[in-house]
Amino acid sequence: MPTALITGVTGQDGSYLAEFLLAKGYRVVGVVRRTSHDSYERIGHLIDRLTIVAADLLDQHSLTTVVRDVKPDEVYNLAAQSFVPTSWAQPVLTGEFTALGVTRLLEALRLAHPTARFYQASSSEMFGKVAHSPQNEATPFHPRSPYGVAKVYGHHITVNYRESYGMFAVSGILFNHESPRRGLEFVTRRISDGVARIKLGLAKDLKLGNTKACRDWGFAGDYVDAMWRMLQQKEPDDYVVGTGETHAVEEFLEIAFRHVGLNWREFVKTDPALVRPAEVDMLLADPSKAKRQLGWSTTVGFADLVRMMVDADLQRLANQR
């Protein structure tokens, strides 16, 4: 039974990855920060099948201790300060978690268990102000937020440890991936939750920022499969993961509101406070390398993803009434 260590196990990706690995017969160890309350809602249905350990990306000693004790075969670093708007409000903390946290975990592996295979969650936000479309593994980075800048550091330090110490360390440059488990602060979930609230009479409008922004959106459950496939290769390498399609926020709105029989233009209002200081106008993946070398493909299309998220929020809110 192989052992996988997952940081960020309580998040969207962490919960799907834990499910995926448990189904493959892994022993899954989830790393959580020690807090005064548990936030296990996304992994509540798995908690009896997981081993939960306390460690912190801000604390080198705790990471080294966990790696030494667990001796994992695979390590998936999914933990980060991952909300782009928050990275402007807390740029230093974002750098500590999202950039230096990667170094601390890599150093823990180097010192305590260097044979483990390491996955770093890189991001399409690293491309930022894109040089060309679609974006592939050779596209230059031009991040447009402290989050994007921190992810670029995390990406390059992963490459550096691979080249310097011969570690099996890879980065998955994942484009936007969503699900009913996405945090409410993210635009896709803000929309699906807002649509459900309006349909159920719990809200009258939905406030958003830039509805013209275009993203390559896929289903998070598909993307954790790509993460695992990267660590099964003979040689470590980096891969762009996305659908190869781009859609505007307005398209997401159109499908979401139409799904409940409403016109989005009657309910959506622009809130200047939700507009980014430096916008990323369009992201579009070229996942041909991942498809070719990993044998990876998506299973959920854009429209089905939108409807899945709206249905989940309708059910959740109806159950709370």
PDB file of C-alpha atoms in Angstrom:
ATOM      1  CA  MET A   1       0.000   0.000   0.000  1.00  0.00           C
ATOM      2  CA  PRO A   2       1.685   3.245  -1.124  1.00  0.00           C
ATOM      3  CA  THR A   3       1.468   6.273   1.160  1.00  0.00           C
ATOM      4  CA  ALA A   4       0.549   9.750  -0.064  1.00  0.00           C
ATOM      5  CA  LEU A   5       0.998  12.918   1.966  1.00  0.00           C
ATOM      6  CA  ILE A   6      -1.334  15.799   1.000  1.00  0.00           C
ATOM      7  CA  THR A   7      -0.987  19.369   2.211  1.00  0.00           C
ATOM      8  CA  GLY A   8      -4.203  21.323   1.780  1.00  0.00           C
ATOM      9  CA  VAL A   9      -6.249  18.143   2.210  1.00  0.00           C
ATOM     10  CA  THR A  10      -9.256  20.103   3.522  1.00  0.00           C
ATOM     11  CA  GLY A  11      -9.484  22.203   0.350  1.00  0.00           C
ATOM     12  CA  GLN A  12     -11.311  21.541  -2.896  1.00  0.00           C
ATOM     13  CA  ASP A  13      -8.426  19.793  -4.664  1.00  0.00           C
ATOM     14  CA  GLY A  14      -7.246  18.032  -1.524  1.00  0.00           C
ATOM     15  CA  SER A  15     -10.632  16.435  -0.931  1.00  0.00           C
ATOM     16  CA  TYR A  16     -10.956  15.186  -4.516  1.00  0.00           C
ATOM     17  CA  LEU A  17      -7.371  13.925  -4.517  1.00  0.00           C
ATOM     18  CA  ALA A  18      -7.881  12.093  -1.224  1.00  0.00           C
ATOM     19  CA  GLU A  19     -10.962  10.368  -2.671  1.00  0.00           C
ATOM     20  CA  PHE A  20      -9.056   9.483  -5.833  1.00  0.00           C
ATOM     21  CA  LEU A  21      -6.057   8.011  -4.000  1.00  0.00           C
ATOM     22  CA  LEU A  22      -8.147   6.084  -1.476  1.00  0.00           C
ATOM     23  CA  ALA A  23      -9.978   4.473  -4.398  1.00  0.00           C
ATOM     24  CA  LYS A  24      -6.592   3.363  -5.739  1.00  0.00           C
ATOM     25  CA  GLY A  25      -5.666   1.718  -2.449  1.00  0.00           C
ATOM     26  CA  TYR A  26      -3.351   4.381  -1.033  1.00  0.00           C
ATOM     27  CA  ARG A  27      -2.833   5.172   2.597  1.00  0.00           C
ATOM     28  CA  VAL A  28      -3.591   8.904   2.642  1.00  0.00           C
ATOM     29  CA  VAL A  29      -2.098  11.236   5.236  1.00  0.00           C
ATOM     30  CA  GLY A  30      -3.539  14.739   5.270  1.00  0.00           C
ATOM     31  CA  VAL A  31      -1.620  17.709   6.664  1.00  0.00           C
ATOM     32  CA  VAL A  32      -3.688  20.343   8.468  1.00  0.00           C
ATOM     33  CA  ARG A  33      -2.793  23.477  10.377  1.00  0.00           C
ATOM     34  CA  ARG A  34      -3.468  23.289  14.079  1.00  0.00           C
ATOM     35  CA  THR A  35      -6.416  25.595  14.828  1.00  0.00           C
ATOM     36  CA  SER A  36      -9.009  25.997  17.562  1.00  0.00           C
ATOM     37  CA  HIS A  37     -11.695  24.499  15.324  1.00  0.00           C
ATOM     38  CA  ASP A  38     -11.873  21.807  12.655  1.00  0.00           C
ATOM     39  CA  SER A  39     -12.717  22.730   9.059  1.00  0.00           C
ATOM     40  CA  TYR A  40     -13.243  19.254   7.694  1.00  0.00           C
ATOM     41  CA  GLU A  41     -16.517  19.807   5.831  1.00  0.00           C
ATOM     42  CA  ARG A  42     -15.051  18.791   2.443  1.00  0.00           C
ATOM     43  CA  ILE A  43     -13.473  15.599   3.818  1.00  0.00           C
ATOM     44  CA  GLY A  44     -16.064  14.718   6.461  1.00  0.00           C
ATOM     45  CA  HIS A  45     -17.175  11.684   4.450  1.00  0.00           C
ATOM     46  CA  LEU A  46     -13.548  10.486   4.285  1.00  0.00           C
ATOM     47  CA  ILE A  47     -12.303  11.324   7.761  1.00  0.00           C
ATOM     48  CA  ASP A  48     -12.462   7.743   9.062  1.00  0.00           C
ATOM     49  CA  ARG A  49     -10.268   6.576   6.177  1.00  0.00           C
ATOM     50  CA  LEU A  50      -7.616   9.300   6.436  1.00  0.00           C
ATOM     51  CA  THR A  51      -4.743   9.903   8.807  1.00  0.00           C
ATOM     52  CA  ILE A  52      -4.667  13.558   9.832  1.00  0.00           C
ATOM     53  CA  VAL A  53      -1.425  15.122  11.069  1.00  0.00           C
ATOM     54  CA  ALA A  54      -0.668  18.682  12.168  1.00  0.00           C
ATOM     55  CA  ALA A  55       2.024  20.736  10.420  1.00  0.00           C
ATOM     56  CA  ASP A  56       2.351  24.194   8.916  1.00  0.00           C
ATOM     57  CA  LEU A  57       3.952  25.518   5.735  1.00  0.00           C
ATOM     58  CA  LEU A  58       5.259  28.408   7.837  1.00  0.00           C
ATOM     59  CA  ASP A  59       7.135  26.063  10.164  1.00  0.00           C
ATOM     60  CA  GLN A  60      10.113  24.100   8.858  1.00  0.00           C
ATOM     61  CA  HIS A  61      10.460  21.839  11.890  1.00  0.00           C
ATOM     62  CA  SER A  62       6.854  20.585  11.758  1.00  0.00           C
ATOM     63  CA  LEU A  63       7.156  19.725   8.064  1.00  0.00           C
ATOM     64  CA  THR A  64      10.446  17.892   8.510  1.00  0.00           C
ATOM     65  CA  THR A  65       9.023  15.928  11.439  1.00  0.00           C
ATOM     66  CA  VAL A  66       5.943  14.835   9.487  1.00  0.00           C
ATOM     67  CA  VAL A  67       7.996  13.777   6.466  1.00  0.00           C
ATOM     68  CA  ARG A  68      10.421  11.865   8.682  1.00  0.00           C
ATOM     69  CA  ASP A  69       7.626  10.063  10.536  1.00  0.00           C
ATOM     70  CA  VAL A  70       5.301   9.324   7.589  1.00  0.00           C
ATOM     71  CA  LYS A  71       7.976   8.499   4.970  1.00  0.00           C
ATOM     72  CA  PRO A  72       5.518   9.022   2.090  1.00  0.00           C
ATOM     73  CA  ASP A  73       5.963   7.596  -1.383  1.00  0.00           C
ATOM     74  CA  GLU A  74       4.246  10.658  -2.884  1.00  0.00           C
ATOM     75  CA  VAL A  75       3.778  14.217  -1.618  1.00  0.00           C
ATOM     76  CA  TYR A  76       1.186  16.573  -3.065  1.00  0.00           C
ATOM     77  CA  ASN A  77       1.632  20.211  -2.073  1.00  0.00           C
ATOM     78  CA  LEU A  78      -1.827  21.724  -2.545  1.00  0.00           C
ATOM     79  CA  ALA A  79      -1.748  24.101   0.427  1.00  0.00           C
ATOM     80  CA  ALA A  80      -1.426  27.829  -0.248  1.00  0.00           C
ATOM     81  CA  GLN A  81      -3.029  31.200   0.274  1.00  0.00           C
ATOM     82  CA  SER A  82      -4.895  30.638  -2.958  1.00  0.00           C
ATOM     83  CA  PHE A  83      -7.402  33.479  -3.308  1.00  0.00           C
ATOM     84  CA  VAL A  84      -6.022  36.066  -5.721  1.00  0.00           C
ATOM     85  CA  PRO A  85      -7.776  39.186  -4.274  1.00  0.00           C
ATOM     86  CA  THR A  86      -6.525  38.326  -0.775  1.00  0.00           C
ATOM     87  CA  SER A  87      -2.970  38.317  -2.109  1.00  0.00           C
ATOM     88  CA  TRP A  88      -3.134  42.092  -2.573  1.00  0.00           C
ATOM     89  CA  ALA A  89      -4.469  42.578   0.958  1.00  0.00           C
ATOM     90  CA  GLN A  90      -1.903  40.159   2.436  1.00  0.00           C
ATOM     91  CA  PRO A  91       1.037  40.003   0.007  1.00  0.00           C
ATOM     92  CA  VAL A  92       3.675  39.090   2.594  1.00  0.00           C
ATOM     93  CA  LEU A  93       1.625  36.251   4.077  1.00  0.00           C
ATOM     94  CA  THR A  94       0.851  35.032   0.557  1.00  0.00           C
ATOM     95  CA  GLY A  95       4.573  34.930  -0.166  1.00  0.00           C
ATOM     96  CA  GLU A  96       5.286  33.029   3.048  1.00  0.00           C
ATOM     97  CA  PHE A  97       2.701  30.325   2.333  1.00  0.00           C
ATOM     98  CA  THR A  98       2.571  30.133  -1.439  1.00  0.00           C
ATOM     99  CA  ALA A  99       6.264  30.724  -2.220  1.00  0.00           C
ATOM    100  CA  LEU A 100       8.499  29.982   0.756  1.00  0.00           C
ATOM    101  CA  GLY A 101       6.170  27.248   1.974  1.00  0.00           C
ATOM    102  CA  VAL A 102       7.142  25.235  -1.107  1.00  0.00           C
ATOM    103  CA  THR A 103      10.821  25.629  -0.238  1.00  0.00           C
ATOM    104  CA  ARG A 104      10.240  24.498   3.332  1.00  0.00           C
ATOM    105  CA  LEU A 105       8.446  21.356   2.176  1.00  0.00           C
ATOM    106  CA  LEU A 106      11.076  20.556  -0.451  1.00  0.00           C
ATOM    107  CA  GLU A 107      13.790  21.079   2.140  1.00  0.00           C
ATOM    108  CA  ALA A 108      11.950  18.757   4.533  1.00  0.00           C
ATOM    109  CA  LEU A 109      11.946  16.094   1.835  1.00  0.00           C
ATOM    110  CA  ARG A 110      15.596  16.660   0.975  1.00  0.00           C
ATOM    111  CA  LEU A 111      16.609  16.286   4.609  1.00  0.00           C
ATOM    112  CA  ALA A 112      14.281  13.558   5.805  1.00  0.00           C
ATOM    113  CA  HIS A 113      13.047  11.500   2.828  1.00  0.00           C
ATOM    114  CA  PRO A 114      14.544  12.515  -0.541  1.00  0.00           C
ATOM    115  CA  THR A 115      13.209   9.498  -2.453  1.00  0.00           C
ATOM    116  CA  ALA A 116       9.593  10.685  -2.182  1.00  0.00           C
ATOM    117  CA  ARG A 117       7.976  11.947  -5.373  1.00  0.00           C
ATOM    118  CA  PHE A 118       6.813  15.560  -5.061  1.00  0.00           C
ATOM    119  CA  TYR A 119       3.965  17.374  -6.809  1.00  0.00           C
ATOM    120  CA  GLN A 120       3.742  21.183  -6.717  1.00  0.00           C
ATOM    121  CA  ALA A 121       0.450  22.878  -7.520  1.00  0.00           C
ATOM    122  CA  SER A 122       1.470  25.579  -9.969  1.00  0.00           C
ATOM    123  CA  SER A 123      -1.118  27.901 -11.499  1.00  0.00           C
ATOM    124  CA  SER A 124      -2.170  29.487 -14.772  1.00  0.00           C
ATOM    125  CA  GLU A 125      -2.065  32.796 -12.871  1.00  0.00           C
ATOM    126  CA  MET A 126       1.702  32.608 -13.396  1.00  0.00           C
ATOM    127  CA  PHE A 127       1.112  33.464 -17.066  1.00  0.00           C
ATOM    128  CA  GLY A 128      -0.847  36.609 -16.159  1.00  0.00           C
ATOM    129  CA  LYS A 129      -0.417  39.118 -18.976  1.00  0.00           C
ATOM    130  CA  VAL A 130       0.016  36.423 -21.569  1.00  0.00           C
ATOM    131  CA  ALA A 131       2.578  36.667 -24.343  1.00  0.00           C
ATOM    132  CA  HIS A 132       0.553  34.409 -26.641  1.00  0.00           C
ATOM    133  CA  SER A 133      -2.439  32.082 -26.623  1.00  0.00           C
ATOM    134  CA  PRO A 134      -2.904  29.299 -25.905  1.00  0.00           C
ATOM    135  CA  GLN A 135      -0.380  28.912 -23.093  1.00  0.00           C
ATOM    136  CA  ASN A 136       1.877  25.882 -22.902  1.00  0.00           C
ATOM    137  CA  GLU A 137       4.896  24.784 -20.882  1.00  0.00           C
ATOM    138  CA  ALA A 138       7.197  27.159 -22.813  1.00  0.00           C
ATOM    139  CA  THR A 139       5.041  30.298 -22.455  1.00  0.00           C
ATOM    140  CA  PRO A 140       6.844  33.050 -20.473  1.00  0.00           C
ATOM    141  CA  PHE A 141       5.454  33.989 -17.075  1.00  0.00           C
ATOM    142  CA  HIS A 142       4.153  37.529 -16.440  1.00  0.00           C
ATOM    143  CA  PRO A 143       2.155  37.301 -13.197  1.00  0.00           C
ATOM    144  CA  ARG A 144      -0.306  40.087 -12.398  1.00  0.00           C
ATOM    145  CA  SER A 145      -0.890  39.541  -8.676  1.00  0.00           C
ATOM    146  CA  PRO A 146       1.137  38.743  -5.547  1.00  0.00           C
ATOM    147  CA  TYR A 147      -0.425  35.284  -5.718  1.00  0.00           C
ATOM    148  CA  GLY A 148       0.820  34.779  -9.267  1.00  0.00           C
ATOM    149  CA  VAL A 149       4.290  36.024  -8.329  1.00  0.00           C
ATOM    150  CA  ALA A 150       4.423  33.633  -5.363  1.00  0.00           C
ATOM    151  CA  LYS A 151       3.348  30.726  -7.564  1.00  0.00           C
ATOM    152  CA  VAL A 152       6.149  31.535 -10.023  1.00  0.00           C
ATOM    153  CA  TYR A 153       8.644  31.262  -7.149  1.00  0.00           C
ATOM    154  CA  GLY A 154       7.124  27.956  -6.045  1.00  0.00           C
ATOM    155  CA  HIS A 155       7.312  26.662  -9.593  1.00  0.00           C
ATOM    156  CA  HIS A 156      10.949  27.622 -10.112  1.00  0.00           C
ATOM    157  CA  ILE A 157      12.128  26.372  -6.723  1.00  0.00           C
ATOM    158  CA  THR A 158      10.571  22.997  -7.562  1.00  0.00           C
ATOM    159  CA  VAL A 159      12.521  22.905 -10.817  1.00  0.00           C
ATOM    160  CA  ASN A 160      15.645  24.003  -8.922  1.00  0.00           C
ATOM    161  CA  TYR A 161      15.419  21.158  -6.376  1.00  0.00           C
ATOM    162  CA  ARG A 162      14.836  18.693  -9.203  1.00  0.00           C
ATOM    163  CA  GLU A 163      17.904  19.878 -11.080  1.00  0.00           C
ATOM    164  CA  SER A 164      20.112  20.479  -8.036  1.00  0.00           C
ATOM    165  CA  TYR A 165      19.391  17.387  -5.946  1.00  0.00           C
ATOM    166  CA  GLY A 166      18.011  14.886  -8.460  1.00  0.00           C
ATOM    167  CA  MET A 167      14.656  14.793  -6.674  1.00  0.00           C
ATOM    168  CA  PHE A 168      11.524  13.574  -8.439  1.00  0.00           C
ATOM    169  CA  ALA A 169       9.760  16.932  -8.276  1.00  0.00           C
ATOM    170  CA  VAL A 170       7.132  18.080 -10.776  1.00  0.00           C
ATOM    171  CA  SER A 171       4.822  21.044 -11.235  1.00  0.00           C
ATOM    172  CA  GLY A 172       1.322  20.869 -12.627  1.00  0.00           C
ATOM    173  CA  ILE A 173       0.438  24.226 -14.202  1.00  0.00           C
ATOM    174  CA  LEU A 174      -3.285  23.909 -13.623  1.00  0.00           C
ATOM    175  CA  PHE A 175      -5.771  26.244 -15.212  1.00  0.00           C
ATOM    176  CA  ASN A 176      -8.968  27.170 -13.371  1.00  0.00           C
ATOM    177  CA  HIS A 177     -10.737  24.118 -12.014  1.00  0.00           C
ATOM    178  CA  GLU A 178     -14.034  24.304 -10.178  1.00  0.00           C
ATOM    179  CA  SER A 179     -16.617  22.153  -8.420  1.00  0.00           C
ATOM    180  CA  PRO A 180     -19.392  22.343  -5.828  1.00  0.00           C
ATOM    181  CA  ARG A 181     -16.564  22.229  -3.242  1.00  0.00           C
ATOM    182  CA  ARG A 182     -15.009  25.491  -4.498  1.00  0.00           C
ATOM    183  CA  GLY A 183     -14.786  28.210  -1.852  1.00  0.00           C
ATOM    184  CA  LEU A 184     -17.579  30.789  -1.837  1.00  0.00           C
ATOM    185  CA  GLU A 185     -15.061  33.597  -2.383  1.00  0.00           C
ATOM    186  CA  PHE A 186     -14.200  32.384  -5.913  1.00  0.00           C
ATOM    187  CA  VAL A 187     -16.181  33.876  -8.804  1.00  0.00           C
ATOM    188  CA  THR A 188     -17.593  30.592 -10.094  1.00  0.00           C
ATOM    189  CA  ARG A 189     -18.943  29.590  -6.708  1.00  0.00           C
ATOM    190  CA  ARG A 190     -20.071  33.153  -6.016  1.00  0.00           C
ATOM    191  CA  ILE A 191     -22.166  32.826  -9.159  1.00  0.00           C
ATOM    192  CA  SER A 192     -23.607  29.370  -8.472  1.00  0.00           C
ATOM    193  CA  ASP A 193     -24.423  30.309  -4.875  1.00  0.00           C
ATOM    194  CA  GLY A 194     -25.879  33.651  -5.989  1.00  0.00           C
ATOM    195  CA  VAL A 195     -28.065  32.036  -8.649  1.00  0.00           C
ATOM    196  CA  ALA A 196     -29.387  29.530  -6.112  1.00  0.00           C
ATOM    197  CA  ARG A 197     -30.131  32.272  -3.589  1.00  0.00           C
ATOM    198  CA  ILE A 198     -31.958  34.386  -6.155  1.00  0.00           C
ATOM    199  CA  LYS A 199     -33.986  31.406  -7.391  1.00  0.00           C
ATOM    200  CA  LEU A 200     -34.975  30.489  -3.817  1.00  0.00           C
ATOM    201  CA  GLY A 201     -35.875  34.082  -2.915  1.00  0.00           C
ATOM    202  CA  LEU A 202     -32.945  34.488  -0.526  1.00  0.00           C
ATOM    203  CA  ALA A 203     -31.285  37.309  -2.515  1.00  0.00           C
ATOM    204  CA  LYS A 204     -32.314  39.943  -5.051  1.00  0.00           C
ATOM    205  CA  ASP A 205     -29.088  40.490  -6.952  1.00  0.00           C
ATOM    206  CA  LEU A 206     -25.513  39.275  -7.475  1.00  0.00           C
ATOM    207  CA  LYS A 207     -22.496  41.575  -7.284  1.00  0.00           C
ATOM    208  CA  LEU A 208     -19.446  40.762  -9.414  1.00  0.00           C
ATOM    209  CA  GLY A 209     -16.275  42.403 -10.719  1.00  0.00           C
ATOM    210  CA  ASN A 210     -15.077  42.063 -14.316  1.00  0.00           C
ATOM    211  CA  THR A 211     -17.576  39.878 -16.193  1.00  0.00           C
ATOM    212  CA  LYS A 212     -15.571  40.151 -19.437  1.00  0.00           C
ATOM    213  CA  ALA A 213     -12.601  38.156 -18.081  1.00  0.00           C
ATOM    214  CA  CYS A 214     -12.053  34.839 -19.854  1.00  0.00           C
ATOM    215  CA  ARG A 215     -10.786  31.648 -18.256  1.00  0.00           C
ATOM    216  CA  ASP A 216     -10.161  28.012 -19.105  1.00  0.00           C
ATOM    217  CA  TRP A 217     -12.486  26.274 -16.621  1.00  0.00           C
ATOM    218  CA  GLY A 218     -12.552  22.543 -15.917  1.00  0.00           C
ATOM    219  CA  PHE A 219     -13.785  20.141 -13.238  1.00  0.00           C
ATOM    220  CA  ALA A 220     -11.495  19.746 -10.229  1.00  0.00           C
ATOM    221  CA  GLY A 221     -12.197  16.017 -10.023  1.00  0.00           C
ATOM    222  CA  ASP A 222     -10.596  15.562 -13.449  1.00  0.00           C
ATOM    223  CA  TYR A 223      -7.516  17.570 -12.541  1.00  0.00           C
ATOM    224  CA  VAL A 224      -6.453  15.477  -9.530  1.00  0.00           C
ATOM    225  CA  ASP A 225      -6.155  12.534 -11.931  1.00  0.00           C
ATOM    226  CA  ALA A 226      -3.562  14.558 -13.869  1.00  0.00           C
ATOM    227  CA  MET A 227      -1.633  15.263 -10.651  1.00  0.00           C
ATOM    228  CA  TRP A 228      -1.389  11.549  -9.889  1.00  0.00           C
ATOM    229  CA  ARG A 229      -0.397  10.677 -13.451  1.00  0.00           C
ATOM    230  CA  MET A 230       2.538  13.121 -13.268  1.00  0.00           C
ATOM    231  CA  LEU A 231       4.013  11.205 -10.346  1.00  0.00           C
ATOM    232  CA  GLN A 232       3.709   7.841 -12.143  1.00  0.00           C
ATOM    233  CA  GLN A 233       6.048   8.814 -14.999  1.00  0.00           C
ATOM    234  CA  LYS A 234       9.582   7.476 -15.412  1.00  0.00           C
ATOM    235  CA  GLU A 235      11.083  10.962 -15.406  1.00  0.00           C
ATOM    236  CA  PRO A 236       9.884  14.132 -13.638  1.00  0.00           C
ATOM    237  CA  ASP A 237       8.558  16.924 -15.823  1.00  0.00           C
ATOM    238  CA  ASP A 238       6.111  19.845 -15.751  1.00  0.00           C
ATOM    239  CA  TYR A 239       2.728  19.870 -17.474  1.00  0.00           C
ATOM    240  CA  VAL A 240       0.018  22.366 -18.390  1.00  0.00           C
ATOM    241  CA  VAL A 241      -3.427  21.032 -17.443  1.00  0.00           C
ATOM    242  CA  GLY A 242      -6.604  22.583 -18.816  1.00  0.00           C
ATOM    243  CA  THR A 243      -9.499  22.034 -21.200  1.00  0.00           C
ATOM    244  CA  GLY A 244      -8.189  23.989 -24.185  1.00  0.00           C
ATOM    245  CA  GLU A 245     -11.363  26.114 -24.177  1.00  0.00           C
ATOM    246  CA  THR A 246     -11.849  29.628 -22.828  1.00  0.00           C
ATOM    247  CA  HIS A 247     -15.105  31.170 -21.652  1.00  0.00           C
ATOM    248  CA  ALA A 248     -16.037  34.608 -20.361  1.00  0.00           C
ATOM    249  CA  VAL A 249     -17.561  35.083 -16.928  1.00  0.00           C
ATOM    250  CA  GLU A 250     -20.649  36.248 -18.829  1.00  0.00           C
ATOM    251  CA  GLU A 251     -20.932  32.813 -20.452  1.00  0.00           C
ATOM    252  CA  PHE A 252     -20.817  31.218 -17.004  1.00  0.00           C
ATOM    253  CA  LEU A 253     -23.582  33.602 -15.924  1.00  0.00           C
ATOM    254  CA  GLU A 254     -25.695  32.858 -18.997  1.00  0.00           C
ATOM    255  CA  ILE A 255     -25.648  29.093 -18.438  1.00  0.00           C
ATOM    256  CA  ALA A 256     -26.107  29.338 -14.667  1.00  0.00           C
ATOM    257  CA  PHE A 257     -29.101  31.678 -14.746  1.00  0.00           C
ATOM    258  CA  ARG A 258     -30.704  29.972 -17.752  1.00  0.00           C
ATOM    259  CA  HIS A 259     -30.495  26.675 -15.854  1.00  0.00           C
ATOM    260  CA  VAL A 260     -33.009  28.074 -13.343  1.00  0.00           C
ATOM    261  CA  GLY A 261     -35.090  29.948 -15.919  1.00  0.00           C
ATOM    262  CA  LEU A 262     -33.721  33.447 -15.300  1.00  0.00           C
ATOM    263  CA  ASN A 263     -31.933  36.181 -17.296  1.00  0.00           C
ATOM    264  CA  TRP A 264     -28.616  37.094 -15.689  1.00  0.00           C
ATOM    265  CA  ARG A 265     -28.705  40.693 -16.944  1.00  0.00           C
ATOM    266  CA  GLU A 266     -31.679  41.390 -14.676  1.00  0.00           C
ATOM    267  CA  PHE A 267     -29.797  40.430 -11.518  1.00  0.00           C
ATOM    268  CA  VAL A 268     -26.041  41.000 -11.900  1.00  0.00           C
ATOM    269  CA  LYS A 269     -24.512  44.280 -10.737  1.00  0.00           C
ATOM    270  CA  THR A 270     -20.908  45.435 -11.042  1.00  0.00           C
ATOM    271  CA  ASP A 271     -19.100  46.123  -7.763  1.00  0.00           C
ATOM    272  CA  PRO A 272     -15.886  48.152  -8.285  1.00  0.00           C
ATOM    273  CA  ALA A 273     -14.507  46.688  -5.053  1.00  0.00           C
ATOM    274  CA  LEU A 274     -14.398  43.271  -6.750  1.00  0.00           C
ATOM    275  CA  VAL A 275     -12.320  44.465  -9.724  1.00  0.00           C
ATOM    276  CA  ARG A 276      -8.634  43.478  -9.509  1.00  0.00           C
ATOM    277  CA  PRO A 277      -5.936  46.193  -9.435  1.00  0.00           C
ATOM    278  CA  ALA A 278      -4.231  44.410 -12.358  1.00  0.00           C
ATOM    279  CA  GLU A 279      -6.530  42.176 -14.382  1.00  0.00           C
ATOM    280  CA  VAL A 280      -5.707  38.970 -16.193  1.00  0.00           C
ATOM    281  CA  ASP A 281      -7.940  39.282 -19.239  1.00  0.00           C
ATOM    282  CA  MET A 282      -7.727  35.818 -20.765  1.00  0.00           C
ATOM    283  CA  LEU A 283      -6.202  32.429 -20.012  1.00  0.00           C
ATOM    284  CA  LEU A 284      -6.328  29.473 -22.377  1.00  0.00           C
ATOM    285  CA  ALA A 285      -4.469  26.192 -21.913  1.00  0.00           C
ATOM    286  CA  ASP A 286      -2.674  24.087 -24.477  1.00  0.00           C
ATOM    287  CA  PRO A 287      -2.825  20.717 -22.669  1.00  0.00           C
ATOM    288  CA  SER A 288      -1.507  18.703 -25.607  1.00  0.00           C
ATOM    289  CA  LYS A 289       1.605  17.536 -23.731  1.00  0.00           C
ATOM    290  CA  ALA A 290      -0.452  16.260 -20.780  1.00  0.00           C
ATOM    291  CA  LYS A 291      -2.839  14.483 -23.122  1.00  0.00           C
ATOM    292  CA  ARG A 292      -0.032  12.967 -25.145  1.00  0.00           C
ATOM    293  CA  GLN A 293       2.402  11.935 -22.404  1.00  0.00           C
ATOM    294  CA  LEU A 294       0.073  11.351 -19.470  1.00  0.00           C
ATOM    295  CA  GLY A 295      -2.912   9.979 -21.364  1.00  0.00           C
ATOM    296  CA  TRP A 296      -5.053  12.477 -19.474  1.00  0.00           C
ATOM    297  CA  SER A 297      -8.387  13.903 -20.615  1.00  0.00           C
ATOM    298  CA  THR A 298     -11.366  15.753 -19.171  1.00  0.00           C
ATOM    299  CA  THR A 299     -14.706  14.070 -18.466  1.00  0.00           C
ATOM    300  CA  VAL A 300     -16.920  17.062 -17.557  1.00  0.00           C
ATOM    301  CA  GLY A 301     -17.660  19.823 -20.074  1.00  0.00           C
ATOM    302  CA  PHE A 302     -18.057  23.514 -19.279  1.00  0.00           C
ATOM    303  CA  ALA A 303     -21.858  23.704 -19.395  1.00  0.00           C
ATOM    304  CA  ASP A 304     -22.242  20.505 -17.351  1.00  0.00           C
ATOM    305  CA  LEU A 305     -19.816  21.901 -14.761  1.00  0.00           C
ATOM    306  CA  VAL A 306     -21.849  25.100 -14.401  1.00  0.00           C
ATOM    307  CA  ARG A 307     -25.103  23.193 -14.013  1.00  0.00           C
ATOM    308  CA  MET A 308     -23.497  20.784 -11.520  1.00  0.00           C
ATOM    309  CA  MET A 309     -22.436  23.687  -9.315  1.00  0.00           C
ATOM    310  CA  VAL A 310     -25.823  25.435  -9.472  1.00  0.00           C
ATOM    311  CA  ASP A 311     -27.687  22.213  -8.649  1.00  0.00           C
ATOM    312  CA  ALA A 312     -25.413  21.546  -5.672  1.00  0.00           C
ATOM    313  CA  ASP A 313     -25.987  25.033  -4.241  1.00  0.00           C
ATOM    314  CA  LEU A 314     -29.737  24.800  -4.824  1.00  0.00           C
ATOM    315  CA  GLN A 315     -29.808  21.545  -2.864  1.00  0.00           C
ATOM    316  CA  ARG A 316     -27.558  22.884  -0.098  1.00  0.00           C
ATOM    317  CA  LEU A 317     -29.593  26.044   0.433  1.00  0.00           C
ATOM    318  CA  ALA A 318     -32.931  24.243   0.182  1.00  0.00           C
ATOM    319  CA  ASN A 319     -31.793  21.830   2.899  1.00  0.00           C
ATOM    320  CA  GLN A 320     -30.910  24.772   5.160  1.00  0.00           C
ATOM    321  CA  ARG A 321     -34.381  26.331   4.950  1.00  0.00           C
TER     322      ARG A 321
END
